[in-house]
Structure formats: structure tokens, C-alpha cells
Amino acid sequence: MSRRTMIGNYFQIQGKALKRHVVDAGFPAFVIVPAYIGLHVALYYLVVRSPSWGAYLVVLANFQSLFLLSDFKRNDFLKVVFSKTDYYRVRLFENILLCLGSMVLLVIAGNPILAVTIGGLCILFLFTPTTSIWKRRIPTPFAKKPFEFIIGVRKTWLLLGVLYLLAAIGLSVDNINLALFSMFCVVLCSASYYQDPEPLLLYWNQNRPPAKFLWYKIRRGVAQLCILWAPILLPFAVLHPAEAYKGVIVCLLGVMLIPYVILLKYAVYPRKINITEGTMLGLCLAFYPLVLALIPYYYFKAIQNLKNIP
């Protein structure tokens, strides 16, 4: 089999896997392209309407996506399948394909420097030292139960480091909005930790009734979120006490979002949150009061769902 055929077959398999995920979520496969275009149109309007933080949110989203795409197990497999030259070709094409839409919208929105930054990240993640960075166990301040924050922080530690750096820069130059933006991105990171359901065996091993189990997960989730906030919130309160109320507002937004995603997770457990429910989460972020309206609904739905688990 020729080199070009192997690369073509690889991307055909990836395309079929993507179509299968979409169909399994209950959507026809032809929605992939319109959804991709619609997502980037929405991001474009976000960048235009909120240029101070919208563009940085796009960059950070691409950063984390490239981070996940550079998983060492996946890349070690590709190194076995392809030659060294073909491996870098495949990885570069994947990275560019993933980020091309964001780079185009940033250029159209008048942010070519950030578009070039994303292009540089596409190249940088080609040379991620998988053996030294990705296989190393990252220590966390969290207990083993619940497990979400341990696994999540180890998947997003590099992004969290960037967010803490941005917050430090914002606080040092009196750019309060940059620090607040970093705090809210930490909330979004924490919310993403609940997207994957645990095996049923883990749920069976706990002896709490559904209501107490949900409140336990919510209390621990909010407490662990506060731990991730501490490196930003404490310097914020010390350096800018007059603006501390803005940090409190972001905290309240996070305290609402974490219970929402936990209840959503267990309302559909043991299956994974599908595209429809993920879209509803996106609408909640666009119209935040919707979170408060949906929390009671998903609370009772989660209790009923957990009661029906054998």
C-alpha cells in the first residue's frame, strides 16, 4: 500500500467515525458541515461583539483542542502506523483542519496576530514530548472521590496554567477584565470535567440515595472549583479590593453552572451527554438565567433516573 493511500484511508476512517458519533446522537450526517459553519459564524459574532475577551476565548478553545489531539497514546499509535515524515504530515494536517475555521474568522474579525498565534500552536503541538510531559502523573489537590476533577485537571493542566498566567498579567497591569475572563474560563474547564459518565460499577459502590448522592457531588464540585479559583481570587481580593465584587459575581455564575452540569450528567446517566443536551448547555451560557430555570427540572429528572438504575 502506497504512502498516499495509507494517509487517505486514515482520514476516511476518521470521517466515518465522526459521522457515526453524529448519527448515534440522533442527527443525520449531513448536519456536520452546516453545524461547523454555524459554530464559526457564532464565534465570529462573539469576537466582533466582545473583542476584549471573545478572541482570547477562541484561541484558548483551539489551544485545548490541540492539547487533547496531542494525547500521547494516540500519537504513539500514529508513530507506529506511519513513517516519521508521514506522521508529521498527518498531524500537521489534523491540526490545521481543526483550527482553520478559527484562524479564518479571526482574520476576518481583524485579529490576524491571534490567527498567526493559532497557526504557531498547530506547529508547536507537532513536537510535544509525549514521553516526558504526557505520561507524567500530574499531582492535584483533590481527593480520589469524586474523581472528575482529578481526571479533568490532568487533561487540562496546561490550559489552566495559561489561564493563571493570563490572570497574573491582568492583575499586574490593572486589567481586571482579563483576570475575570480567566476565572470564568476556569469555570468552563471545570464544567467540562463532567461530560464523561463513570462506569456503573462506581455508582453501585456508593451507598447514598439519589438525592443525597447528587447533593454530595454538587458540594464537592463547588468546593473543588473554589480550589481552582484560589490562585486567581485571592490575589484579586488583595490587589483590587474595590473590584472584588466583580470576582464574586463570576463566582456566583460558576456556583450555578457546576450544579447544572452535574444534574444534567445524572439526568441522562449512564449514557453520555449528547449533542442536543450540549446545545442546550450552550444556550444556557448565552442566556445565563436559563441555568436557574433548568436546575430544578434536571434535579428531579436526575433523581428519577438514578432510582431506575438497576
Coordinates of C-alpha atoms in Angstrom, one line a residue:
M1 CA 0.0 0.0 0.0
S2 CA 1.4 3.4 -1.0
R3 CA 2.0 6.2 1.5
R4 CA -0.7 8.4 0.0
T5 CA -3.2 5.6 0.2
M6 CA -2.5 4.9 3.9
I7 CA -2.9 8.6 4.7
G8 CA -6.1 8.8 2.7
N9 CA -7.5 5.7 4.4
Y10 CA -6.7 7.1 7.8
F11 CA -8.7 10.3 7.2
Q12 CA -11.6 8.3 5.7
I13 CA -11.7 6.2 8.9
Q14 CA -11.7 9.4 10.9
G15 CA -14.5 10.8 8.8
K16 CA -16.6 7.7 9.2
A17 CA -16.1 7.8 13.0
L18 CA -17.2 11.4 13.1
K19 CA -20.4 10.5 11.1
R20 CA -21.1 7.6 13.4
H21 CA -20.9 9.8 16.5
V22 CA -23.3 12.3 14.9
V23 CA -25.8 9.6 13.9
D24 CA -25.6 8.0 17.3
A25 CA -26.5 11.3 18.8
G26 CA -29.7 11.3 16.7
F27 CA -28.7 13.7 13.9
P28 CA -28.3 13.0 10.2
A29 CA -24.7 13.0 9.0
F30 CA -25.3 15.9 6.6
V31 CA -25.6 18.4 9.5
I32 CA -21.9 18.2 10.2
V33 CA -20.8 20.8 7.6
P34 CA -23.7 23.3 8.4
A35 CA -23.1 22.9 12.1
Y36 CA -19.4 23.5 11.6
I37 CA -20.1 26.7 9.6
G38 CA -22.8 27.8 12.1
L39 CA -20.4 27.4 15.0
H40 CA -17.8 29.6 13.4
V41 CA -20.4 32.2 12.4
A42 CA -21.5 32.3 16.0
L43 CA -17.9 32.6 17.2
Y44 CA -17.3 35.4 14.7
Y45 CA -20.2 37.4 16.1
L46 CA -18.9 36.7 19.6
V47 CA -15.5 38.1 18.7
V48 CA -17.0 41.1 17.0
R49 CA -19.3 41.9 19.9
S50 CA -16.8 41.2 22.6
P51 CA -13.4 41.9 21.2
S52 CA -11.7 42.2 24.6
W53 CA -12.2 38.6 25.5
G54 CA -14.1 36.8 22.7
A55 CA -10.9 36.4 20.6
Y56 CA -8.9 35.1 23.5
L57 CA -11.7 32.6 24.2
V58 CA -11.4 31.3 20.6
V59 CA -7.6 31.0 21.0
L60 CA -7.9 29.1 24.3
A61 CA -10.5 26.8 22.9
N62 CA -8.2 25.9 20.0
F63 CA -5.3 25.6 22.4
Q64 CA -7.2 23.0 24.5
S65 CA -8.4 21.1 21.4
L66 CA -4.8 20.8 20.1
F67 CA -3.8 19.7 23.6
L68 CA -6.3 16.9 23.6
L69 CA -5.4 15.9 20.0
S70 CA -1.8 15.5 21.1
D71 CA -2.6 12.7 23.5
F72 CA 0.5 10.6 23.9
K73 CA -1.3 7.2 23.4
R74 CA -2.9 8.4 20.2
N75 CA 0.3 9.9 18.8
D76 CA 2.4 6.9 19.8
F77 CA 0.0 4.7 17.8
L78 CA 0.3 7.1 14.8
K79 CA 4.1 6.8 15.0
V80 CA 3.8 3.0 14.8
V81 CA 1.5 3.2 11.8
F82 CA 3.2 5.9 9.8
S83 CA 6.8 6.8 8.9
K84 CA 8.3 9.8 10.6
T85 CA 7.7 12.1 7.7
D86 CA 4.1 10.9 7.2
Y87 CA 3.4 11.2 10.9
Y88 CA 4.2 14.9 10.8
R89 CA 2.2 15.4 7.7
V90 CA -0.8 13.7 9.2
R91 CA -0.5 15.6 12.5
L92 CA 0.0 18.9 10.8
F93 CA -3.0 18.4 8.5
E94 CA -5.1 17.4 11.5
N95 CA -4.1 20.4 13.5
I96 CA -4.7 22.8 10.6
L97 CA -8.0 21.2 9.7
L98 CA -9.1 21.6 13.4
C99 CA -8.1 25.3 13.6
L100 CA -8.6 26.6 10.1
G101 CA -12.1 27.9 10.7
S102 CA -10.9 29.8 13.8
M103 CA -8.0 31.3 12.0
V104 CA -10.2 32.5 9.1
L105 CA -12.7 34.1 11.4
L106 CA -10.0 35.9 13.4
V107 CA -8.5 37.3 10.3
I108 CA -12.0 38.5 9.1
A109 CA -12.6 40.0 12.5
G110 CA -9.4 42.0 12.4
N111 CA -7.2 39.8 14.6
P112 CA -4.5 38.5 12.3
I113 CA -1.9 38.3 15.1
L114 CA -4.1 35.8 17.1
A115 CA -4.7 33.9 13.9
V116 CA -1.0 33.5 13.4
T117 CA -0.7 32.5 17.0
I118 CA -3.1 29.6 16.5
G119 CA -1.1 28.6 13.4
G120 CA 2.0 28.6 15.5
L121 CA 0.3 26.4 18.1
C122 CA -0.6 24.0 15.3
I123 CA 3.1 23.6 14.6
L124 CA 4.2 23.7 18.2
F125 CA 2.0 20.7 19.1
L126 CA 3.6 18.6 16.5
F127 CA 6.7 18.4 18.6
T128 CA 5.1 17.8 22.0
P129 CA 7.4 15.5 24.0
T130 CA 4.9 12.8 24.7
T131 CA 7.1 10.6 26.8
S132 CA 8.2 13.3 29.3
I133 CA 5.1 15.5 29.6
W134 CA 2.1 13.5 28.8
K135 CA 3.0 10.3 30.7
R136 CA 3.9 12.1 33.9
R137 CA 1.3 11.9 36.6
I138 CA 0.3 15.5 37.5
P139 CA -0.3 16.0 41.2
T140 CA -3.6 17.5 42.2
P141 CA -5.1 18.9 45.4
F142 CA -8.2 16.7 45.1
A143 CA -9.3 13.5 46.8
K144 CA -10.0 10.4 44.8
K145 CA -13.7 10.7 45.3
P146 CA -15.3 12.3 43.4
F147 CA -13.0 11.5 40.6
E148 CA -14.0 14.1 38.0
F149 CA -11.6 16.9 39.0
I150 CA -8.6 14.6 39.2
I151 CA -9.0 13.3 35.7
G152 CA -10.1 16.7 34.4
V153 CA -7.2 18.7 35.8
R154 CA -4.7 16.2 34.4
K155 CA -6.3 16.7 30.9
T156 CA -6.4 20.5 31.1
W157 CA -3.4 21.3 33.3
L158 CA -1.6 23.2 30.5
L159 CA -4.7 25.3 29.8
L160 CA -5.2 26.0 33.5
G161 CA -1.5 27.2 33.6
V162 CA -2.2 29.5 30.7
L163 CA -5.3 30.9 32.4
Y164 CA -3.4 31.5 35.7
L165 CA -0.7 33.3 33.7
L166 CA -3.3 35.5 31.9
A167 CA -4.9 36.3 35.3
A168 CA -1.5 37.3 36.7
I169 CA -0.8 39.5 33.8
G170 CA -4.2 41.1 34.1
L171 CA -3.8 41.8 37.8
S172 CA -0.3 43.2 37.4
V173 CA -1.3 45.7 34.7
D174 CA -4.7 46.5 36.3
N175 CA -6.6 44.8 33.5
I176 CA -9.4 43.5 35.7
N177 CA -11.4 42.1 32.8
L178 CA -8.6 39.8 31.8
A179 CA -8.5 38.3 35.3
L180 CA -12.3 37.9 35.3
F181 CA -12.2 36.3 31.9
S182 CA -9.6 33.8 33.2
M183 CA -11.8 33.0 36.2
F184 CA -14.8 32.2 34.0
C185 CA -12.7 30.1 31.7
V186 CA -11.7 28.0 34.8
V187 CA -15.5 27.5 35.3
L188 CA -15.9 26.3 31.8
C189 CA -12.9 23.9 32.3
S190 CA -14.5 22.6 35.5
A191 CA -17.8 22.1 33.8
S192 CA -16.2 20.0 31.0
Y193 CA -14.9 17.5 33.6
Y194 CA -18.5 16.1 33.9
Q195 CA -19.0 15.3 30.3
D196 CA -18.0 11.6 30.6
P197 CA -20.1 9.2 32.7
E198 CA -18.4 6.9 35.1
P199 CA -18.9 3.1 34.8
L200 CA -22.0 1.8 36.6
L201 CA -19.8 -0.2 38.9
L202 CA -18.6 3.1 40.5
Y203 CA -22.1 4.2 41.1
W204 CA -23.1 0.9 42.6
N205 CA -20.2 1.0 45.0
Q206 CA -21.6 4.1 46.8
N207 CA -24.5 3.7 49.3
R208 CA -26.2 7.1 49.2
P209 CA -29.8 7.5 48.0
P210 CA -30.1 9.6 44.8
A211 CA -30.9 12.9 46.4
K212 CA -28.0 12.7 48.9
F213 CA -25.7 11.5 46.2
L214 CA -26.5 14.5 44.0
W215 CA -26.0 16.9 46.8
Y216 CA -22.7 15.3 47.7
K217 CA -21.5 15.6 44.1
I218 CA -22.6 19.3 44.0
R219 CA -21.0 20.2 47.3
R220 CA -17.7 18.6 46.3
G221 CA -17.8 20.0 42.8
V222 CA -18.3 23.6 44.0
A223 CA -15.6 23.1 46.7
Q224 CA -13.1 21.8 44.2
L225 CA -13.9 24.7 41.8
C226 CA -13.1 27.1 44.6
I227 CA -9.7 25.4 45.0
L228 CA -9.0 26.1 41.3
W229 CA -10.2 29.7 41.7
A230 CA -8.0 30.4 44.7
P231 CA -4.8 31.3 42.8
I232 CA -6.8 34.0 41.0
L233 CA -9.3 35.1 43.5
L234 CA -7.0 35.6 46.5
P235 CA -4.6 37.9 44.7
F236 CA -7.6 39.7 43.1
A237 CA -9.1 40.5 46.5
V238 CA -5.7 41.7 47.9
L239 CA -4.6 43.8 44.9
H240 CA -8.0 45.2 43.9
P241 CA -10.4 45.1 46.9
A242 CA -12.6 47.7 45.4
E243 CA -13.3 45.5 42.4
A244 CA -13.7 42.3 44.5
Y245 CA -17.5 42.3 43.9
K246 CA -16.9 41.5 40.2
G247 CA -15.0 38.4 41.2
V248 CA -17.9 37.4 43.5
I249 CA -20.3 37.8 40.5
V250 CA -18.1 35.4 38.5
C251 CA -18.1 33.0 41.5
L252 CA -21.9 33.1 41.6
L253 CA -22.0 32.2 37.9
G254 CA -19.7 29.3 38.5
V255 CA -21.7 28.1 41.5
M256 CA -24.8 27.9 39.3
L257 CA -23.1 26.2 36.3
I258 CA -21.4 23.4 38.2
P259 CA -24.7 22.0 39.7
Y260 CA -26.3 22.4 36.3
V261 CA -23.8 20.2 34.5
I262 CA -23.8 17.6 37.4
L263 CA -27.5 17.3 37.3
L264 CA -27.5 17.1 33.5
K265 CA -24.9 14.4 33.7
Y266 CA -27.0 12.2 36.0
A267 CA -30.3 13.0 34.3
V268 CA -29.1 11.0 31.3
Y269 CA -26.7 8.6 33.1
P270 CA -25.4 6.1 32.2
R271 CA -25.2 7.4 28.7
K272 CA -23.1 10.4 27.7
I273 CA -24.5 13.9 27.2
N274 CA -25.5 14.1 23.5
I275 CA -25.3 16.9 21.0
T276 CA -28.8 18.2 21.8
E277 CA -28.1 18.5 25.5
G278 CA -24.8 20.1 24.8
T279 CA -26.5 22.6 22.6
M280 CA -28.9 23.4 25.5
L281 CA -25.8 24.0 27.6
G282 CA -24.5 26.4 25.0
L283 CA -27.8 28.3 25.1
C284 CA -27.6 28.5 28.9
L285 CA -24.2 30.1 28.6
A286 CA -25.6 32.6 26.1
F287 CA -28.7 33.3 28.3
Y288 CA -27.5 32.6 31.8
P289 CA -30.8 32.9 33.7
L290 CA -31.9 29.8 31.8
V291 CA -29.5 27.8 34.1
L292 CA -31.5 28.7 37.1
A293 CA -34.7 27.7 35.3
L294 CA -33.4 24.3 34.3
I295 CA -31.7 23.3 37.5
P296 CA -34.9 22.2 39.3
Y297 CA -36.0 20.3 36.1
Y298 CA -32.8 18.3 35.8
Y299 CA -32.7 17.8 39.6
F300 CA -35.9 15.9 39.7
K301 CA -35.1 14.2 36.4
A302 CA -31.8 13.0 37.7
I303 CA -33.3 11.6 40.9
Q304 CA -35.9 9.7 38.9
N305 CA -33.2 8.4 36.5
L306 CA -30.9 7.2 39.3
K307 CA -33.8 5.5 41.0
N308 CA -34.5 3.5 37.8
I309 CA -30.8 2.3 37.6
P310 CA -30.8 -1.4 38.5

